Amino acid sequence: MDATAMTPDRAGRKQRRLRLMLGFVLLPVVVGALAVGVAMGGQNTGVFDGEPPRWAGNLGRVLVILGVIVEVAAVVWVVRTGRYRAARQSPLLTLSWSHRRRLTRQVRRGTPEADEDPALLVETARQLAGQRWFVVLVAGLAMTSVGQAFLGFAPFFAVIGGLLLMIWAVLTVSVLRNARRGEAFLRDHPDLSGR
């Protein structure tokens, strides 16, 4: 056996670490570059308006265009694969908000309550496990907002862009964590899907 071969679990951990490092490194670098650019290179830069230098304007346009392309591609992919239709036809949509939250809480914790409908728990776990596509949509939104911040090239846009990036980073972590928990619930409770 090759000593350099990695187990799937170890490879997955390395990939997660790399994504987290990229997220924690890229976010401050982008916001910091924008802040330094606003402070050093902006012409007629006020709090709410500024005229970006050529590099910032070009970078902003590229990021906005790439972000829109990624967003549209994600939406088209979700519709074409049937995920959108499946979500619209889910029996969970007929439930109250509080009941759906209770189901989600049970799936996240991995502890189904005895009086809960197993089919609804399985459907909740499947939906949580199948929402990784949302990360691609968020990545497109993040690119678009950073591009808009570079195009606006003012401290106000830098702050708003940074806040949006932090919100989307938290949302991405939450979606990925819930997907793992949904998969773990399905794996740990195969008896529920058979009922």
Coordinates of N, CA and C in Angstrom, one line a residue:
M1 N 0.8 -1.2 0.0 CA 0.0 0.0 0.0 C 0.9 1.2 0.0
D2 N 0.5 2.2 -0.7 CA 1.3 3.5 -0.8 C 1.2 4.3 0.4
A3 N 2.3 4.6 1.0 CA 2.3 5.4 2.2 C 1.8 6.8 2.1
T4 N 1.8 7.3 0.8 CA 1.4 8.7 0.6 C -0.1 8.8 0.4
A5 N -0.8 7.6 0.3 CA -2.2 7.7 0.1 C -2.9 8.1 1.3
M6 N -3.9 8.9 1.2 CA -4.6 9.4 2.4 C -6.0 8.7 2.5
T7 N -6.5 8.6 3.7 CA -7.8 8.1 3.9 C -8.8 9.1 3.5
P8 N -10.0 8.7 3.1 CA -11.0 9.8 2.7 C -11.3 10.7 3.8
D9 N -11.3 10.3 5.1 CA -11.6 11.1 6.2 C -10.5 12.2 6.3
R10 N -9.3 11.8 6.2 CA -8.1 12.7 6.4 C -8.1 13.7 5.2
A11 N -8.4 13.2 4.0 CA -8.4 14.1 2.8 C -9.6 15.1 3.0
G12 N -10.7 14.7 3.5 CA -11.8 15.6 3.7 C -11.4 16.7 4.8
R13 N -10.7 16.3 5.8 CA -10.3 17.3 6.8 C -9.3 18.3 6.2
K14 N -8.4 17.8 5.4 CA -7.5 18.7 4.8 C -8.2 19.7 3.9
Q15 N -9.2 19.2 3.1 CA -9.9 20.1 2.3 C -10.7 21.2 3.1
R16 N -11.3 20.8 4.2 CA -12.0 21.7 5.0 C -11.1 22.7 5.6
R17 N -9.9 22.3 6.1 CA -8.9 23.2 6.6 C -8.5 24.2 5.5
L18 N -8.3 23.7 4.3 CA -7.9 24.6 3.2 C -8.9 25.7 2.9
R19 N -10.2 25.2 2.9 CA -11.3 26.2 2.6 C -11.4 27.2 3.7
L20 N -11.3 26.8 5.0 CA -11.3 27.7 6.1 C -10.2 28.7 6.0
M21 N -9.0 28.2 5.7 CA -7.8 29.1 5.6 C -8.0 30.1 4.5
L22 N -8.5 29.6 3.4 CA -8.8 30.6 2.3 C -9.8 31.6 2.7
G23 N -10.9 31.2 3.3 CA -11.9 32.1 3.8 C -11.4 33.1 4.7
F24 N -10.6 32.7 5.7 CA -10.1 33.6 6.7 C -8.9 34.4 6.2
V25 N -8.3 34.0 5.2 CA -7.2 34.8 4.6 C -7.7 35.7 3.6
L26 N -8.6 35.2 2.7 CA -9.1 36.0 1.6 C -10.0 37.2 2.0
L27 N -10.8 36.9 3.0 CA -11.7 37.9 3.5 C -11.0 39.2 4.0
P28 N -10.0 39.0 4.9 CA -9.3 40.2 5.4 C -8.4 40.9 4.3
V29 N -7.9 40.0 3.4 CA -7.0 40.6 2.3 C -7.8 41.4 1.4
V30 N -9.0 40.9 1.0 CA -9.8 41.7 0.1 C -10.3 43.0 0.7
V31 N -10.8 42.9 1.9 CA -11.3 44.1 2.6 C -10.2 45.0 2.9
G32 N -9.0 44.5 3.3 CA -7.9 45.3 3.6 C -7.3 46.0 2.4
A33 N -7.3 45.3 1.2 CA -6.9 45.9 0.0 C -7.8 47.1 -0.4
L34 N -9.1 46.8 -0.2 CA -10.0 47.9 -0.5 C -9.8 49.1 0.4
A35 N -9.6 48.8 1.7 CA -9.4 49.9 2.6 C -8.1 50.7 2.3
V36 N -7.0 50.0 2.1 CA -5.8 50.6 1.7 C -5.9 51.4 0.4
G37 N -6.6 50.8 -0.5 CA -6.8 51.5 -1.8 C -7.6 52.8 -1.6
V38 N -8.7 52.7 -0.8 CA -9.5 53.9 -0.5 C -8.6 55.0 0.1
A39 N -7.8 54.6 1.1 CA -7.0 55.5 1.9 C -5.9 56.1 1.0
M40 N -5.3 55.3 0.2 CA -4.1 55.8 -0.5 C -4.3 56.2 -2.0
G41 N -5.2 55.6 -2.7 CA -5.3 55.8 -4.1 C -6.5 56.4 -4.6
G42 N -7.5 56.7 -3.8 CA -8.7 57.2 -4.3 C -8.6 58.7 -4.6
Q43 N -9.3 59.1 -5.6 CA -9.4 60.5 -6.0 C -10.8 61.0 -5.7
N44 N -10.8 62.1 -5.0 CA -12.1 62.6 -4.6 C -12.9 61.6 -3.8
T45 N -12.3 60.9 -2.9 CA -13.0 59.9 -2.1 C -13.6 60.5 -0.9
G46 N -14.9 60.5 -0.8 CA -15.6 60.9 0.4 C -16.1 59.6 1.1
V47 N -16.9 59.8 2.1 CA -17.4 58.7 2.9 C -18.3 57.8 2.1
F48 N -19.2 58.5 1.3 CA -20.2 57.7 0.5 C -19.9 57.7 -1.0
D49 N -19.0 58.5 -1.5 CA -18.7 58.4 -2.9 C -17.2 58.6 -3.1
G50 N -16.8 57.9 -4.2 CA -15.4 58.0 -4.5 C -15.2 57.6 -6.0
E51 N -14.1 58.0 -6.5 CA -13.8 57.7 -7.9 C -12.6 56.7 -7.9
P52 N -12.9 55.4 -8.2 CA -11.9 54.4 -8.1 C -10.8 54.6 -9.1
P53 N -9.5 54.2 -8.7 CA -8.5 54.2 -9.7 C -8.8 53.1 -10.7
R54 N -8.1 53.2 -11.8 CA -8.4 52.3 -12.9 C -8.3 50.8 -12.5
W55 N -7.3 50.4 -11.7 CA -7.2 49.0 -11.3 C -8.4 48.6 -10.5
A56 N -8.9 49.5 -9.6 CA -10.1 49.1 -8.8 C -11.3 49.0 -9.6
G57 N -11.5 49.9 -10.5 CA -12.7 49.9 -11.4 C -12.7 48.6 -12.3
N58 N -11.5 48.3 -12.8 CA -11.5 47.1 -13.6 C -11.7 45.8 -12.8
L59 N -11.1 45.7 -11.6 CA -11.3 44.6 -10.8 C -12.7 44.5 -10.3
G60 N -13.3 45.6 -10.0 CA -14.7 45.6 -9.6 C -15.7 45.1 -10.7
R61 N -15.4 45.6 -11.9 CA -16.3 45.1 -13.0 C -16.1 43.6 -13.2
V62 N -14.9 43.1 -13.2 CA -14.6 41.7 -13.4 C -15.3 40.9 -12.3
L63 N -15.2 41.3 -11.0 CA -15.8 40.6 -9.9 C -17.4 40.6 -10.0
V64 N -17.9 41.7 -10.4 CA -19.4 41.8 -10.6 C -19.9 40.9 -11.7
I65 N -19.2 40.9 -12.8 CA -19.6 40.0 -13.9 C -19.4 38.5 -13.5
L66 N -18.3 38.2 -12.9 CA -18.1 36.8 -12.5 C -19.1 36.4 -11.5
G67 N -19.4 37.3 -10.5 CA -20.4 36.9 -9.5 C -21.8 36.7 -10.1
V68 N -22.2 37.5 -11.1 CA -23.5 37.3 -11.7 C -23.5 36.0 -12.5
I69 N -22.4 35.7 -13.2 CA -22.3 34.4 -13.9 C -22.4 33.3 -13.0
V70 N -21.7 33.3 -11.9 CA -21.8 32.2 -10.9 C -23.2 32.1 -10.3
E71 N -23.9 33.2 -10.0 CA -25.2 33.1 -9.5 C -26.2 32.5 -10.5
V72 N -26.1 33.0 -11.7 CA -27.0 32.5 -12.7 C -26.8 31.0 -13.0
A73 N -25.5 30.6 -13.1 CA -25.2 29.2 -13.3 C -25.7 28.4 -12.1
A74 N -25.6 28.8 -10.9 CA -26.1 28.1 -9.8 C -27.6 27.9 -9.8
V75 N -28.3 29.0 -10.2 CA -29.8 28.9 -10.3 C -30.2 28.0 -11.4
V76 N -29.6 28.1 -12.6 CA -29.9 27.2 -13.7 C -29.7 25.8 -13.3
W77 N -28.5 25.5 -12.7 CA -28.2 24.1 -12.3 C -29.2 23.6 -11.3
V78 N -29.7 24.4 -10.3 CA -30.7 24.0 -9.3 C -32.0 23.6 -10.0
V79 N -32.4 24.5 -11.0 CA -33.6 24.2 -11.7 C -33.5 23.0 -12.6
R80 N -32.4 22.9 -13.3 CA -32.3 21.8 -14.3 C -32.1 20.4 -13.6
T81 N -31.5 20.4 -12.4 CA -31.4 19.1 -11.7 C -32.6 18.7 -11.0
G82 N -33.6 19.5 -10.9 CA -34.9 19.2 -10.2 C -34.9 19.5 -8.8
R83 N -33.8 20.0 -8.3 CA -33.8 20.4 -6.8 C -34.8 21.4 -6.5
Y84 N -35.0 22.4 -7.3 CA -36.0 23.4 -7.1 C -37.4 22.9 -7.0
R85 N -37.7 22.0 -8.0 CA -39.1 21.4 -8.0 C -39.3 20.5 -6.8
A86 N -38.2 19.8 -6.4 CA -38.4 18.9 -5.2 C -38.6 19.7 -4.0
A87 N -37.9 20.8 -3.8 CA -38.1 21.7 -2.7 C -39.5 22.3 -2.6
R88 N -40.0 22.6 -3.8 CA -41.4 23.2 -3.9 C -42.5 22.2 -3.6
Q89 N -42.2 20.9 -3.8 CA -43.2 19.9 -3.6 C -43.0 19.1 -2.3
S90 N -42.1 19.7 -1.4 CA -41.8 19.0 -0.2 C -43.0 19.1 0.8
P91 N -43.3 18.0 1.5 CA -44.4 18.0 2.5 C -44.1 18.9 3.7
L92 N -42.8 19.4 3.8 CA -42.5 20.3 4.9 C -43.1 21.6 4.7
L93 N -43.4 22.0 3.5 CA -43.9 23.3 3.2 C -45.3 23.5 3.8
T94 N -46.0 22.4 4.1 CA -47.4 22.5 4.6 C -47.4 22.6 6.1
L95 N -46.2 22.5 6.7 CA -46.1 22.5 8.2 C -45.9 23.9 8.7
S96 N -46.2 24.1 9.9 CA -46.0 25.5 10.5 C -44.5 25.7 10.7
W97 N -44.1 26.9 10.8 CA -42.7 27.3 11.0 C -42.1 26.7 12.3
S98 N -42.9 26.7 13.3 CA -42.4 26.1 14.6 C -42.2 24.6 14.5
H99 N -43.1 23.9 13.8 CA -42.9 22.5 13.6 C -41.7 22.2 12.7
R100 N -41.4 23.0 11.7 CA -40.2 22.8 10.9 C -39.0 23.0 11.7
R101 N -39.0 24.1 12.5 CA -37.8 24.3 13.4 C -37.6 23.2 14.4
R102 N -38.7 22.6 14.9 CA -38.5 21.5 15.8 C -37.9 20.3 15.1
L103 N -38.4 20.0 13.9 CA -37.8 18.9 13.1 C -36.3 19.2 12.8
T104 N -36.0 20.4 12.4 CA -34.6 20.7 12.1 C -33.7 20.5 13.3
R105 N -34.2 21.0 14.5 CA -33.5 20.8 15.7 C -33.2 19.4 16.0
Q106 N -34.2 18.5 15.8 CA -34.0 17.1 16.1 C -33.0 16.5 15.2
V107 N -33.0 16.9 13.9 CA -32.1 16.3 12.9 C -30.7 16.8 13.3
R108 N -30.5 18.1 13.6 CA -29.2 18.7 13.9 C -28.6 17.9 15.1
R109 N -29.4 17.7 16.1 CA -28.9 17.0 17.3 C -28.7 15.5 17.1
G110 N -29.4 15.0 16.1 CA -29.4 13.5 15.9 C -30.2 12.7 16.9
T111 N -31.2 13.4 17.5 CA -32.0 12.7 18.5 C -33.5 12.9 18.1
P112 N -34.1 11.9 17.4 CA -35.5 12.1 17.0 C -36.4 11.8 18.3
E113 N -37.4 12.6 18.4 CA -38.4 12.4 19.4 C -39.3 11.2 19.1
A114 N -39.8 10.5 20.1 CA -40.6 9.3 19.8 C -41.9 9.6 19.1
D115 N -42.5 10.7 19.4 CA -43.8 11.0 18.8 C -43.7 11.7 17.4
E116 N -42.6 11.9 16.9 CA -42.4 12.6 15.6 C -42.6 11.7 14.4
D117 N -43.1 12.2 13.3 CA -43.3 11.4 12.1 C -41.9 11.1 11.5
P118 N -41.6 9.9 11.3 CA -40.3 9.5 10.8 C -40.1 10.0 9.3
A119 N -41.1 10.0 8.5 CA -41.0 10.5 7.1 C -40.6 12.0 7.1
L120 N -41.2 12.8 8.0 CA -40.8 14.2 8.1 C -39.4 14.4 8.5
L121 N -39.0 13.6 9.5 CA -37.6 13.7 9.9 C -36.6 13.4 8.8
V122 N -36.9 12.3 8.1 CA -36.0 11.9 6.9 C -36.0 13.0 5.9
E123 N -37.2 13.5 5.6 CA -37.3 14.6 4.6 C -36.5 15.8 5.0
T124 N -36.6 16.2 6.3 CA -35.8 17.3 6.8 C -34.3 17.0 6.7
A125 N -33.9 15.8 7.0 CA -32.4 15.5 6.9 C -32.0 15.5 5.5
R126 N -32.8 15.0 4.6 CA -32.4 15.0 3.1 C -32.3 16.5 2.6
Q127 N -33.2 17.3 3.0 CA -33.1 18.7 2.6 C -31.9 19.4 3.1
L128 N -31.6 19.2 4.4 CA -30.4 19.7 4.9 C -29.1 19.2 4.2
A129 N -29.1 17.9 4.0 CA -27.9 17.3 3.3 C -27.8 17.8 1.8
G130 N -28.9 18.2 1.2 CA -28.9 18.5 -0.2 C -28.7 20.0 -0.4
Q131 N -28.4 20.8 0.6 CA -28.4 22.3 0.4 C -27.0 22.8 0.2
R132 N -26.0 22.0 -0.1 CA -24.6 22.4 -0.4 C -24.6 23.4 -1.6
W133 N -25.5 23.2 -2.5 CA -25.5 24.0 -3.7 C -25.6 25.5 -3.3
F134 N -26.2 25.8 -2.2 CA -26.4 27.2 -1.8 C -25.1 27.9 -1.6
V135 N -24.0 27.2 -1.3 CA -22.7 27.8 -1.1 C -22.2 28.4 -2.4
V136 N -22.5 27.8 -3.5 CA -22.1 28.4 -4.8 C -22.8 29.7 -5.0
L137 N -24.1 29.7 -4.7 CA -24.9 30.9 -4.9 C -24.3 32.0 -4.0
V138 N -24.0 31.7 -2.8 CA -23.4 32.7 -1.8 C -22.1 33.2 -2.4
A139 N -21.3 32.3 -2.9 CA -20.0 32.7 -3.5 C -20.2 33.7 -4.6
G140 N -21.2 33.5 -5.4 CA -21.5 34.5 -6.5 C -21.9 35.8 -5.9
L141 N -22.8 35.8 -4.9 CA -23.2 37.0 -4.2 C -22.0 37.8 -3.6
A142 N -21.1 37.0 -3.0 CA -20.0 37.6 -2.3 C -19.1 38.3 -3.4
M143 N -18.9 37.6 -4.5 CA -18.0 38.3 -5.6 C -18.7 39.5 -6.0
T144 N -20.0 39.5 -6.2 CA -20.7 40.7 -6.7 C -20.6 41.8 -5.7
S145 N -20.8 41.6 -4.4 CA -20.7 42.6 -3.4 C -19.3 43.2 -3.3
V146 N -18.3 42.4 -3.4 CA -16.9 42.9 -3.4 C -16.6 43.7 -4.6
G147 N -17.1 43.3 -5.7 CA -17.0 44.1 -7.0 C -17.6 45.4 -6.9
Q148 N -18.8 45.4 -6.3 CA -19.5 46.7 -6.1 C -18.8 47.6 -5.1
A149 N -18.2 47.0 -4.1 CA -17.4 47.8 -3.2 C -16.2 48.5 -3.9
F150 N -15.5 47.7 -4.8 CA -14.4 48.3 -5.5 C -14.9 49.3 -6.5
L151 N -16.1 49.2 -7.1 CA -16.6 50.2 -8.0 C -17.0 51.4 -7.3
G152 N -17.6 51.3 -6.1 CA -18.0 52.5 -5.3 C -16.8 53.2 -4.7
F153 N -15.8 52.4 -4.3 CA -14.5 52.9 -3.8 C -14.6 54.0 -2.8
A154 N -15.4 53.7 -1.7 CA -15.5 54.7 -0.6 C -15.6 53.9 0.7
P155 N -15.3 54.5 1.8 CA -15.3 53.7 3.0 C -16.6 53.1 3.3
F156 N -17.7 53.8 3.0 CA -19.1 53.2 3.2 C -19.2 51.9 2.5
F157 N -18.8 51.8 1.3 CA -19.0 50.6 0.5 C -18.0 49.5 1.0
A158 N -16.8 49.9 1.5 CA -15.9 48.9 2.0 C -16.5 48.3 3.3
V159 N -17.1 49.1 4.2 CA -17.7 48.6 5.4 C -18.9 47.7 5.1
I160 N -19.8 48.1 4.2 CA -20.9 47.3 3.8 C -20.5 46.0 3.1
G161 N -19.5 46.1 2.2 CA -18.9 44.9 1.6 C -18.3 43.9 2.6
G162 N -17.6 44.4 3.6 CA -17.0 43.6 4.6 C -18.1 42.9 5.5
L163 N -19.1 43.7 5.8 CA -20.2 43.1 6.6 C -20.9 42.0 5.9
L164 N -21.2 42.3 4.6 CA -21.9 41.2 3.8 C -21.0 40.0 3.6
L165 N -19.7 40.2 3.5 CA -18.8 39.0 3.4 C -18.8 38.2 4.7
M166 N -18.8 38.9 5.8 CA -18.9 38.2 7.1 C -20.2 37.4 7.3
I167 N -21.3 38.1 6.9 CA -22.6 37.4 7.0 C -22.6 36.2 6.1
W168 N -22.1 36.3 4.9 CA -22.2 35.2 3.9 C -21.2 34.1 4.4
A169 N -20.1 34.4 5.0 CA -19.2 33.4 5.5 C -19.9 32.6 6.7
V170 N -20.6 33.3 7.6 CA -21.3 32.6 8.6 C -22.4 31.7 8.0
L171 N -23.1 32.2 7.0 CA -24.1 31.5 6.4 C -23.6 30.2 5.7
T172 N -22.4 30.4 5.0 CA -21.8 29.2 4.4 C -21.4 28.2 5.4
V173 N -20.8 28.6 6.5 CA -20.4 27.6 7.5 C -21.6 26.9 8.1
S174 N -22.7 27.6 8.3 CA -23.9 27.1 8.8 C -24.5 26.1 7.8
V175 N -24.6 26.4 6.6 CA -25.1 25.5 5.6 C -24.3 24.2 5.5
L176 N -23.0 24.3 5.5 CA -22.1 23.1 5.4 C -22.2 22.3 6.6
R177 N -22.3 22.9 7.8 CA -22.5 22.2 9.0 C -23.8 21.4 9.1
N178 N -24.9 22.1 8.7 CA -26.2 21.5 8.6 C -26.2 20.3 7.6
A179 N -25.5 20.5 6.5 CA -25.5 19.4 5.5 C -24.8 18.2 6.1
R180 N -23.7 18.4 6.8 CA -23.0 17.2 7.5 C -23.9 16.6 8.5
R181 N -24.6 17.4 9.3 CA -25.5 16.9 10.3 C -26.7 16.1 9.7
G182 N -27.2 16.6 8.6 CA -28.3 15.9 7.9 C -27.8 14.5 7.4
E183 N -26.6 14.5 6.8 CA -26.0 13.2 6.3 C -25.8 12.3 7.5
A184 N -25.3 12.8 8.6 CA -25.0 12.0 9.8 C -26.3 11.4 10.3
F185 N -27.4 12.2 10.3 CA -28.7 11.7 10.8 C -29.2 10.6 9.9
L186 N -29.1 10.7 8.6 CA -29.6 9.7 7.7 C -28.7 8.4 7.9
R187 N -27.4 8.6 8.1 CA -26.5 7.5 8.3 C -26.8 6.8 9.6
D188 N -27.0 7.5 10.7 CA -27.2 7.0 12.0 C -28.6 6.4 12.2
H189 N -29.6 6.8 11.4 CA -31.0 6.4 11.6 C -31.5 5.7 10.4
P190 N -30.9 4.7 9.8 CA -31.5 4.1 8.6 C -32.9 3.4 8.8
D191 N -33.2 3.1 10.1 CA -34.5 2.5 10.4 C -35.6 3.5 10.2
L192 N -35.4 4.8 10.3 CA -36.5 5.8 10.1 C -37.0 5.8 8.6
S193 N -36.1 5.7 7.7 CA -36.5 5.8 6.3 C -37.2 4.5 5.9
G194 N -37.1 3.4 6.6 CA -37.7 2.2 6.2 C -39.1 2.1 6.8
R195 N -39.5 3.0 7.7 CA -40.9 2.9 8.3 C -41.9 3.4 7.4

